[in-house]
Amino acid sequence: MSDTLKIGKYEFSSRLMVGTGKYPSNEVMDAAIEVSGAEVVTVAIRRVSLDKGEGGFLDRLKKYTLLPNTAGCYTADDAVRTARLGREALDTAFVKLEVIGDERTLFPDNEALLVAARILVKDGFTVLPYTNDDPIMAKKLEDIGCAAVMPLAAPIGSGLGIRNPYNIRIILETIKLPIIVDAGVGTASDAALAMELGCHGILMNTGIAGAKDPVGMAKAMNFGVVAGRLAYLSGRIPKKLYATASSPLSGLID
């Protein structure tokens, strides 16, 4: 496909990235990731075994591009240290940067996020920062050299879908980096809406892993992302208050 997602030196055919937590079993995780069509899989450095041995957790993911994340970090120093650990353990400078500011809501600490992002960019990382849907913060992250921006749709694991599509649209108009919606996507229509807005990709975990049928939901999310992207590229008709005849008005027989 010519319509690929480019992030730094990386290029992907799929615009759906998925997580590896909260699945009922590793076998369900394997099947769900497979049918999702995802090429990028994120792993929480602080929460998984980094053993690469045969049959281990990371061995199950060896055909995917791994995106280490700093989930569970509450300070810039902790996030930087965790990112560096991920680089050493997984031999990749690709990182999803999270610095959480509140344990209850899991909203990001954007001041600490900027500090950590600046350090990691200078350290040669390809940084994908998880942030709120703030256009000003998105621009600051672009200016310091991040490779993409990952605004939340809604709080992590909430499944509420995009709460503020207008801010997402402003971010899309404000910066030139890929915009990857992260957190809050609950079902396929949420994914489709994000892509119809013009977002370049989606990262999700709970929406798939927490579903009654994770494998079926993973497939649905795949379709939602593809359908939304195609609709965006095709250009929807303008919204109008009143009806417009769908049949031609000229050439009618008297």
XYZ file of N, CA and C in Angstrom:
762
model
N 0.850 -1.197 0.000
C 0.000 0.000 0.000
C 0.884 1.245 0.000
N 0.505 2.237 -0.808
C 1.269 3.481 -0.860
C 0.922 4.400 0.314
N -0.238 4.204 0.911
C -0.658 5.039 2.037
C -0.109 4.452 3.334
N 1.141 4.757 3.629
C 1.790 4.188 4.800
C 1.933 5.223 5.910
N 2.118 4.737 7.115
C 2.344 5.578 8.280
C 3.844 5.697 8.515
N 4.354 6.915 8.469
C 5.786 7.147 8.651
C 6.030 7.892 9.951
N 6.852 7.296 10.806
C 7.221 7.897 12.091
C 8.734 7.825 12.206
N 9.384 8.964 12.075
C 10.838 8.949 12.084
C 11.357 8.082 10.963
N 12.228 7.150 11.279
C 12.795 6.251 10.273
C 11.909 5.042 10.008
N 10.819 4.922 10.743
C 9.946 3.759 10.634
C 8.820 4.007 9.634
N 8.357 2.936 9.003
C 7.244 3.027 8.063
C 6.386 1.770 8.187
N 5.071 1.968 8.282
C 4.165 0.853 8.521
C 2.964 0.905 7.583
N 2.475 -0.268 7.214
C 1.264 -0.351 6.399
C 0.018 -0.219 7.261
N 0.062 -0.787 8.464
C -1.072 -0.697 9.379
C -1.005 0.584 10.194
N -2.149 1.189 10.438
C -2.234 2.396 11.258
C -2.787 2.098 12.644
N -2.888 0.835 12.972
C -3.347 0.417 14.293
C -2.172 -0.168 15.072
N -1.928 0.379 16.256
C -0.930 -0.160 17.174
C -1.671 -0.712 18.385
N -1.175 -1.803 18.938
C -1.893 -2.431 20.039
C -0.967 -2.709 21.214
N -1.581 -2.832 22.389
C -0.856 -3.134 23.605
C -0.881 -4.613 23.923
N -0.250 -4.979 25.038
C -0.092 -6.387 25.403
C -0.584 -6.689 26.814
N -1.228 -5.738 27.458
C -1.677 -5.957 28.829
C -3.147 -6.332 28.913
N -3.530 -6.924 30.038
C -4.921 -7.163 30.423
C -5.622 -8.293 29.666
N -4.911 -9.027 28.824
C -5.551 -10.157 28.128
C -5.777 -11.318 29.092
N -6.827 -12.110 28.867
C -7.075 -13.247 29.763
C -5.999 -14.331 29.681
N -5.267 -14.385 28.562
C -4.186 -15.357 28.408
C -3.270 -14.904 27.284
N -2.073 -15.444 27.274
C -1.141 -15.123 26.191
C -1.649 -15.625 24.844
N -2.365 -16.748 24.876
C -2.881 -17.302 23.625
C -3.937 -16.377 23.013
N -4.788 -15.799 23.852
C -5.782 -14.839 23.356
C -5.079 -13.594 22.831
N -4.052 -13.148 23.546
C -3.266 -11.998 23.079
C -2.674 -12.268 21.697
N -2.076 -13.429 21.526
C -1.467 -13.779 20.238
C -2.491 -13.686 19.112
N -3.650 -14.283 19.332
C -4.681 -14.321 18.293
C -5.230 -12.932 18.008
N -5.425 -12.139 19.066
C -5.980 -10.796 18.885
C -5.015 -9.896 18.110
N -3.744 -9.934 18.470
C -2.770 -9.112 17.761
C -2.693 -9.523 16.292
N -2.757 -10.810 16.053
C -2.674 -11.316 14.674
C -3.802 -10.763 13.813
N -5.043 -10.853 14.297
C -6.172 -10.420 13.463
C -6.313 -8.904 13.432
N -5.664 -8.212 14.369
C -5.735 -6.748 14.364
C -4.990 -6.152 13.175
N -4.068 -6.924 12.615
C -3.262 -6.419 11.507
C -2.152 -5.484 11.956
N -2.006 -5.280 13.266
C -1.008 -4.349 13.782
C 0.405 -4.828 13.472
N 1.276 -3.877 13.201
C 2.693 -4.172 13.025
C 3.505 -3.687 14.217
N 2.935 -2.761 14.991
C 3.608 -2.196 16.165
C 2.883 -2.666 17.419
N 3.648 -3.203 18.354
C 3.106 -3.693 19.612
C 3.861 -3.027 20.749
N 3.126 -2.422 21.667
C 3.776 -1.732 22.775
C 3.850 -2.619 24.013
N 4.974 -2.511 24.721
C 5.174 -3.296 25.941
C 5.605 -2.369 27.068
N 5.064 -2.592 28.244
C 5.386 -1.771 29.414
C 6.667 -2.299 30.056
N 7.729 -1.533 29.962
C 9.040 -1.968 30.437
C 9.026 -2.334 31.920
N 8.265 -1.606 32.698
C 8.250 -1.830 34.150
C 7.344 -2.985 34.562
N 6.576 -3.545 33.616
C 5.540 -4.503 34.015
C 5.639 -5.861 33.339
N 6.604 -6.058 32.448
C 6.731 -7.344 31.771
C 8.146 -7.877 31.922
N 8.269 -9.178 31.777
C 9.593 -9.798 31.774
C 10.302 -9.460 30.464
N 11.552 -9.045 30.561
C 12.329 -8.685 29.381
C 13.189 -9.852 28.887
N 12.872 -11.044 29.353
C 13.595 -12.235 28.932
C 13.238 -12.556 27.481
N 14.259 -12.683 26.644
C 14.043 -12.976 25.224
C 14.123 -14.464 24.920
N 14.175 -15.289 25.943
C 14.310 -16.725 25.740
C 13.154 -17.322 24.963
N 13.406 -18.454 24.334
C 12.388 -19.123 23.516
C 11.163 -19.455 24.362
N 9.993 -19.081 23.840
C 8.745 -19.337 24.544
C 8.367 -18.274 25.545
N 9.279 -17.328 25.783
C 8.991 -16.260 26.719
C 8.050 -15.224 26.129
N 7.698 -14.233 26.969
C 6.729 -13.216 26.547
C 7.212 -12.464 25.312
N 8.442 -11.998 25.326
C 8.953 -11.229 24.185
C 9.138 -12.098 22.953
N 9.417 -13.374 23.152
C 9.570 -14.283 22.015
C 8.267 -14.403 21.233
N 7.141 -14.259 21.921
C 5.837 -14.337 21.257
C 5.620 -13.154 20.309
N 6.364 -12.060 20.550
C 6.146 -10.814 19.808
C 7.252 -10.528 18.799
N 8.080 -11.504 18.513
C 9.299 -11.253 17.749
C 9.042 -10.827 16.305
N 7.865 -11.094 15.768
C 7.607 -10.702 14.379
C 7.060 -9.280 14.259
N 6.869 -8.614 15.415
C 6.335 -7.257 15.411
C 7.429 -6.243 15.743
N 7.178 -4.986 15.395
C 8.043 -3.904 15.847
C 7.639 -3.550 17.268
N 8.560 -3.678 18.198
C 8.251 -3.409 19.599
C 8.379 -1.919 19.898
N 7.393 -1.411 20.611
C 7.387 -0.028 21.060
C 7.398 -0.033 22.588
N 8.573 0.002 23.220
C 8.624 0.058 24.682
C 7.903 1.304 25.189
N 7.219 1.187 26.319
C 6.584 2.369 26.896
C 6.971 2.523 28.362
N 6.834 3.739 28.842
C 7.242 4.058 30.219
C 6.042 4.122 31.149
N 5.051 3.282 30.921
C 3.865 3.237 31.777
C 4.263 3.023 33.225
N 3.581 3.730 34.126
C 3.855 3.597 35.551
C 4.882 4.578 36.076
N 5.397 5.453 35.212
C 6.378 6.446 35.646
C 5.676 7.747 36.022
N 6.075 8.323 37.166
C 5.436 9.532 37.673
C 6.382 10.727 37.731
N 7.638 10.530 37.313
C 8.590 11.634 37.255
C 9.365 11.560 35.954
N 9.913 12.698 35.554
C 10.715 12.727 34.332
C 11.934 11.821 34.471
N 12.596 11.861 35.614
C 13.786 11.034 35.826
C 13.461 9.550 35.699
N 12.346 9.147 36.284
C 11.939 7.739 36.229
C 11.630 7.328 34.790
N 10.958 8.193 34.045
C 10.617 7.889 32.662
C 11.864 7.769 31.787
N 12.799 8.676 31.978
C 14.050 8.634 31.197
C 14.816 7.358 31.520
N 14.910 7.033 32.774
C 15.624 5.819 33.192
C 14.959 4.569 32.611
N 13.629 4.529 32.627
C 12.897 3.381 32.097
C 13.067 3.274 30.582
N 13.038 4.410 29.894
C 13.242 4.407 28.444
C 14.630 3.870 28.083
N 15.610 4.272 28.836
C 16.987 3.797 28.572
C 17.111 2.306 28.853
N 16.418 1.834 29.873
C 16.394 0.401 30.160
C 15.775 -0.358 28.993
N 14.671 0.185 28.458
C 14.026 -0.451 27.316
C 14.922 -0.506 26.100
N 15.683 0.568 25.881
C 16.593 0.587 24.738
C 17.666 -0.494 24.869
N 18.200 -0.639 26.065
C 19.240 -1.645 26.281
C 18.684 -3.057 26.185
N 17.505 -3.267 26.744
C 16.936 -4.615 26.798
C 16.392 -5.078 25.450
N 15.821 -4.153 24.700
C 15.131 -4.523 23.466
C 15.850 -4.052 22.202
N 16.956 -3.372 22.377
C 17.777 -2.905 21.259
C 16.962 -2.031 20.306
N 16.249 -1.069 20.859
C 15.481 -0.135 20.041
C 15.437 1.227 20.727
N 15.489 2.276 19.920
C 15.365 3.643 20.434
C 13.954 4.180 20.241
N 13.035 3.321 19.815
C 11.623 3.641 19.659
C 11.008 3.649 21.050
N 10.292 4.701 21.451
C 9.708 4.712 22.787
C 8.418 5.518 22.819
N 7.424 4.945 23.493
C 6.214 5.687 23.839
C 6.441 6.253 25.231
N 6.473 7.566 25.320
C 6.830 8.229 26.573
C 5.587 8.611 27.362
N 5.473 8.057 28.552
C 4.400 8.409 29.482
C 5.012 8.942 30.777
N 4.508 10.075 31.240
C 4.811 10.552 32.592
C 3.468 10.903 33.224
N 3.013 10.076 34.116
C 1.678 10.222 34.689
C 1.698 11.242 35.832
N 0.657 12.074 35.874
C 0.598 13.113 36.894
C -0.382 12.857 38.012
N -1.303 11.903 37.807
C -2.335 11.662 38.816
C -2.698 10.187 38.807
N -2.621 9.552 39.960
C -2.824 8.107 40.045
C -4.265 7.700 39.767
N -5.208 8.575 40.079
C -6.633 8.223 39.918
C -7.090 8.371 38.469
N -6.745 9.484 37.838
C -7.207 9.727 36.463
C -6.206 9.256 35.414
N -4.961 9.071 35.811
C -3.871 8.703 34.905
C -3.637 9.750 33.807
N -4.055 10.977 34.084
C -3.737 12.057 33.146
C -2.232 12.314 33.151
N -1.684 12.759 32.027
C -0.241 12.999 31.960
C 0.184 14.267 32.693
N 1.414 14.250 33.193
C 2.050 15.430 33.757
C 2.825 16.080 32.608
N 2.249 17.088 31.989
C 2.837 17.631 30.762
C 4.132 18.394 30.994
N 4.293 18.999 32.163
C 5.559 19.668 32.449
C 6.696 18.654 32.512
N 6.476 17.575 33.249
C 7.490 16.528 33.345
C 7.682 15.822 32.004
N 6.596 15.692 31.246
C 6.681 15.062 29.929
C 7.634 15.834 29.014
N 7.523 17.157 29.015
C 8.416 17.981 28.194
C 9.869 17.813 28.603
N 10.110 17.773 29.897
C 11.473 17.599 30.393
C 12.043 16.267 29.913
N 11.273 15.194 30.104
C 11.744 13.866 29.715
C 11.901 13.750 28.207
N 10.945 14.302 27.450
C 11.008 14.223 25.989
C 12.242 14.934 25.455
N 12.540 16.086 26.016
C 13.712 16.849 25.561
C 14.999 16.043 25.780
N 15.111 15.399 26.921
C 16.293 14.593 27.237
C 16.408 13.412 26.281
N 15.311 12.716 26.057
C 15.350 11.512 25.239
C 15.584 11.826 23.760
N 15.022 12.920 23.277
C 15.287 13.327 21.887
C 16.782 13.594 21.707
N 17.381 14.305 22.637
C 18.824 14.593 22.564
C 19.648 13.315 22.686
N 19.051 12.307 23.328
C 19.730 11.029 23.535
C 19.541 10.079 22.354
N 18.881 10.554 21.287
C 18.742 9.759 20.073
C 17.511 8.885 19.989
N 16.568 9.050 20.896
C 15.338 8.256 20.855
C 14.362 8.799 19.804
N 13.542 7.899 19.260
C 12.371 8.273 18.471
C 11.206 8.331 19.445
N 10.832 9.541 19.850
C 9.926 9.721 20.986
C 8.492 9.947 20.530
N 7.584 9.120 21.058
C 6.146 9.269 20.846
C 5.523 9.586 22.204
N 5.277 10.860 22.511
C 4.798 11.232 23.835
C 3.274 11.128 23.978
N 2.847 10.508 25.073
C 1.428 10.456 25.435
C 1.084 11.739 26.190
N 0.115 12.488 25.676
C -0.216 13.774 26.268
C -1.729 13.966 26.250
N -2.184 15.111 26.778
C -3.614 15.404 26.686
C -3.916 16.050 25.332
N -5.161 16.397 25.113
C -5.558 16.927 23.798
C -5.386 18.444 23.746
N -4.206 18.905 24.097
C -3.890 20.331 24.164
C -3.044 20.738 22.961
N -3.566 21.565 22.057
C -2.800 21.970 20.871
C -1.492 22.681 21.211
N -1.458 23.444 22.303
C -0.236 24.153 22.686
C 0.851 23.159 23.081
N 0.482 22.150 23.870
C 1.449 21.132 24.272
C 1.921 20.330 23.059
N 1.003 20.032 22.157
C 1.384 19.292 20.951
C 2.437 20.055 20.160
N 2.268 21.375 20.046
C 3.240 22.195 19.313
C 4.589 22.213 20.029
N 4.582 22.290 21.348
C 5.832 22.277 22.103
C 6.576 20.958 21.907
N 5.839 19.855 21.879
C 6.451 18.547 21.676
C 7.036 18.432 20.270
N 6.342 19.000 19.301
C 6.889 19.030 17.945
C 8.173 19.845 17.915
N 8.172 21.000 18.560
C 9.314 21.918 18.502
C 10.579 21.333 19.128
N 10.437 20.435 20.107
C 11.634 19.876 20.729
C 12.138 18.621 20.013
N 11.415 18.195 18.971
C 11.937 17.116 18.142
C 11.297 15.761 18.296
N 10.104 15.681 18.900
C 9.411 14.398 18.977
C 9.035 13.918 17.569
N 8.879 12.599 17.421
C 8.603 12.023 16.100
C 7.112 11.950 15.802
N 6.292 12.026 16.823
C 4.834 12.001 16.690
C 4.271 12.551 17.991
N 2.968 12.798 18.004
C 2.286 13.209 19.232
C 1.105 12.279 19.438
N 0.909 11.849 20.702
C -0.147 10.884 21.011
C -1.138 11.489 22.001
N -2.090 12.287 21.521
C -3.097 12.857 22.424
C -4.123 11.808 22.837
N -4.589 11.909 24.060
C -5.616 10.984 24.518
C -6.965 11.324 23.897
N -7.768 10.305 23.664
C -9.163 10.509 23.274
C -10.010 10.726 24.519
N -9.656 9.983 25.569
C -10.329 10.029 26.864
C -9.382 9.363 27.856
N -9.702 9.383 29.162
C -8.798 8.754 30.122
C -8.476 7.299 29.781
N -7.272 6.877 30.149
C -6.804 5.522 29.873
C -7.807 4.482 30.375
N -8.182 3.558 29.509
C -9.057 2.462 29.891
C -10.516 2.815 30.066
N -10.894 4.074 29.781
C -12.276 4.502 30.027
C -13.250 4.031 28.948
N -12.779 3.859 27.729
C -13.660 3.453 26.640
C -14.675 4.503 26.230
N -14.429 5.757 26.586
C -15.396 6.828 26.313
C -15.336 7.340 24.878
N -14.306 6.984 24.138
C -14.153 7.527 22.785
C -13.649 8.953 22.823
N -13.610 9.600 21.675
C -13.071 10.957 21.596
C -14.029 11.936 22.257
N -13.579 12.559 23.352
C -14.411 13.503 24.097
C -14.354 14.904 23.507
N -13.263 15.242 22.855
C -13.124 16.594 22.319
C -12.555 16.542 20.904
N -13.382 16.198 19.927
C -12.891 16.113 18.543
C -12.391 17.450 18.009
N -12.880 18.551 18.579
C -12.472 19.866 18.093
C -11.009 20.147 18.436
N -10.590 19.762 19.618
C -9.176 19.923 19.962
C -8.293 19.043 19.088
N -8.753 17.831 18.815
C -7.977 16.941 17.939
C -7.832 17.570 16.561
N -8.900 18.157 16.061
C -8.830 18.813 14.745
C -7.853 19.986 14.773
N -7.852 20.749 15.838
C -6.917 21.882 15.941
C -5.477 21.372 15.965
N -5.235 20.297 16.706
C -3.891 19.709 16.735
C -3.476 19.282 15.336
N -4.379 18.653 14.612
C -4.080 18.208 13.257
C -3.748 19.381 12.338
N -4.391 20.523 12.577
C -4.137 21.705 11.757
C -2.890 22.463 12.205
N -2.471 22.235 13.464
C -1.405 23.036 14.051
C -0.021 22.472 13.791
N 0.117 21.154 13.846
C 1.447 20.561 13.715
C 1.516 19.598 12.533
N 2.720 19.317 12.115
C 2.953 18.494 10.923
C 3.334 17.056 11.253
N 3.478 16.742 12.520
C 3.845 15.390 12.919
C 2.656 14.439 12.808
N 2.908 13.126 12.711
C 1.808 12.159 12.808
C 1.109 12.279 14.167
N -0.209 12.236 14.127
C -1.021 12.281 15.344
C -1.598 10.891 15.575
N -1.195 10.270 16.670
C -1.642 8.924 17.006
C -2.545 9.014 18.233
N -3.825 8.805 18.068
C -4.741 8.859 19.206
C -4.445 7.692 20.147
N -4.309 8.000 21.425
C -3.923 6.994 22.405
C -4.792 7.145 23.650
N -5.449 6.074 24.050
C -6.246 6.000 25.282
C -7.691 6.429 25.068
N -8.596 5.602 25.582
C -10.013 5.938 25.597
C -10.849 5.361 24.476
N -10.226 4.734 23.485
C -10.988 4.146 22.378
C -11.663 2.871 22.878
N -12.992 2.809 22.747
C -13.730 1.691 23.314
C -14.274 0.698 22.316
N -14.542 1.167 21.092
C -15.123 0.278 20.101
C -14.752 0.759 18.708
N -15.160 0.004 17.705
C -14.704 0.266 16.344
C -15.162 1.623 15.819
N -16.340 2.072 16.228
C -16.819 3.373 15.762
C -15.954 4.506 16.314
N -15.410 4.339 17.524
C -14.481 5.325 18.062
C -13.227 5.407 17.204
N -12.736 4.250 16.816
C -11.546 4.199 15.969
C -11.815 4.842 14.617
N -12.958 4.530 14.045
C -13.307 5.096 12.738
C -13.421 6.614 12.812
N -14.035 7.129 13.883
C -14.184 8.576 14.041
C -12.823 9.263 14.122
N -11.917 8.694 14.888
C -10.582 9.283 15.006
C -9.905 9.351 13.636
N -10.031 8.296 12.875
C -9.394 8.275 11.557
C -10.102 9.213 10.585
N -11.421 9.331 10.695
C -12.161 10.250 9.821
C -11.790 11.702 10.088
N -11.371 12.000 11.320
C -10.921 13.353 11.633
C -9.599 13.685 10.943
N -8.872 12.647 10.542
C -7.585 12.850 9.896
C -6.409 12.369 10.717
N -6.665 11.742 11.865
C -5.564 11.192 12.657
C -4.802 10.157 11.835
N -3.534 10.043 12.131
C -2.676 9.182 11.321
C -2.637 7.745 11.832
N -3.068 7.528 13.050
C -3.070 6.183 13.602
C -3.704 6.168 14.971
N -3.827 4.958 15.526
C -4.436 4.769 16.843
C -3.645 3.710 17.598
N -3.415 3.961 18.882
C -2.861 2.938 19.763
C -3.919 2.607 20.801
N -4.181 1.325 20.969
C -5.198 0.916 21.942
C -4.795 -0.386 22.604
N -5.326 -0.577 23.811
C -5.091 -1.829 24.513
C -6.369 -2.327 25.176
N -6.893 -1.562 26.150
C -8.032 -2.028 26.933
C -9.261 -2.286 26.076
N -9.484 -1.446 25.066
C -10.652 -1.620 24.202
C -10.699 -2.985 23.546
N -9.537 -3.559 23.293
C -9.458 -4.907 22.725
C -9.353 -5.947 23.826
N -8.338 -5.804 24.681
C -8.064 -6.826 25.690
C -9.203 -6.989 26.682
N -9.949 -5.906 26.958
C -11.024 -5.964 27.939
C -12.376 -6.343 27.368
N -12.457 -6.542 26.068
C -13.736 -6.915 25.441
C -14.125 -8.348 25.821
N -15.406 -8.666 25.697
C -15.850 -10.035 25.970
C -15.176 -11.015 25.024
N -14.977 -10.586 23.794
C -14.273 -11.394 22.789
C -13.127 -10.553 22.235
N -11.960 -10.600 22.850
C -10.851 -9.759 22.402
C -10.457 -9.992 20.952
N -10.520 -11.216 20.493
C -10.129 -11.512 19.117
C -11.117 -10.880 18.135
N -12.399 -11.025 18.421
C -13.407 -10.398 17.562
C -13.300 -8.887 17.584
N -13.048 -8.303 18.759
C -12.926 -6.847 18.847
C -11.671 -6.358 18.128
N -10.597 -7.120 18.198
C -9.368 -6.744 17.490
C -9.620 -6.668 15.987
N -10.378 -7.613 15.492
C -10.715 -7.610 14.062
C -11.597 -6.417 13.728
N -12.569 -6.134 14.606
C -13.451 -4.985 14.394
C -12.660 -3.680 14.405
N -11.707 -3.539 15.316
C -10.882 -2.334 15.386
C -10.058 -2.170 14.115
N -9.560 -3.262 13.598
C -8.821 -3.225 12.334
C -9.699 -2.649 11.235
N -10.912 -3.164 11.121
C -11.838 -2.670 10.100
C -12.181 -1.205 10.338
N -12.380 -0.828 11.609
C -12.722 0.554 11.930
C -11.643 1.533 11.512
N -10.395 1.177 11.776
C -9.273 2.039 11.394
C -9.165 2.153 9.880
N -9.270 1.025 9.200
C -9.170 1.036 7.730
C -10.323 1.826 7.115
N -11.550 1.590 7.605
C -12.720 2.286 7.062
C -12.620 3.793 7.309
N -12.210 4.172 8.513
C -12.094 5.588 8.832
C -11.047 6.290 7.997
N -9.928 5.631 7.798
C -8.858 6.219 6.973
C -9.329 6.385 5.531
N -9.983 5.358 4.990
C -10.460 5.439 3.609
C -11.518 6.523 3.463
N -12.399 6.660 4.447
C -13.416 7.708 4.403
C -12.765 9.090 4.423
N -11.743 9.251 5.267
C -11.030 10.539 5.339
C -10.384 10.874 3.998
N -9.711 9.908 3.412
C -9.042 10.154 2.131
C -10.038 10.407 1.005
N -11.226 9.821 1.121
C -12.227 9.952 0.060
C -12.960 11.284 0.116
N -13.024 11.911 1.300
C -13.665 13.221 1.420
C -15.171 13.114 1.550
N -15.658 13.297 2.755
C -17.099 13.177 2.989
C -17.842 14.373 2.392
N -19.143 14.204 2.172
C -19.966 15.308 1.691
C -20.161 16.315 2.821
N -20.382 17.587 2.501
C -20.626 18.593 3.551
C -21.925 18.299 4.291
N -21.958 18.642 5.574
C -23.187 18.512 6.343
C -24.096 19.699 6.032
N -25.383 19.430 5.827
C -26.349 20.477 5.495
C -27.580 20.350 6.391
N -28.186 21.470 6.656
C -29.351 21.474 7.524
C -30.585 20.907 6.823
N -30.692 21.162 5.512
C -31.886 20.738 4.777
C -31.533 19.680 3.739
N -32.584 19.040 3.222
C -32.396 17.947 2.278
C -31.861 18.445 0.941
N -31.124 17.596 0.265
C -30.689 17.830 -1.099
C -31.069 16.603 -1.912
N -31.793 16.811 -2.989
C -32.254 15.683 -3.791
C -31.081 14.856 -4.285
N -31.207 13.531 -4.156
C -30.130 12.658 -4.605
C -30.295 12.264 -6.063
N -31.497 12.445 -6.606
C -31.728 12.152 -8.021
C -31.483 13.424 -8.845
N -31.057 13.281 -10.101
C -30.819 14.470 -10.952
C -32.107 15.247 -11.189
N -31.970 16.596 -11.248
C -33.118 17.459 -11.447
C -33.296 17.858 -12.908
N -32.291 17.572 -13.724
C -32.378 17.913 -15.161
C -32.627 16.659 -15.975
N -33.149 16.865 -17.176
C -33.401 15.738 -18.093
C -34.637 14.946 -17.761
N -35.528 15.503 -16.913
C -36.748 14.765 -16.566
C -37.759 14.839 -17.692
N -38.544 13.791 -17.876
C -39.591 13.740 -18.914
C -40.824 14.497 -18.398
N -41.323 15.428 -19.209
C -42.527 16.169 -18.819
C -43.744 15.286 -18.890
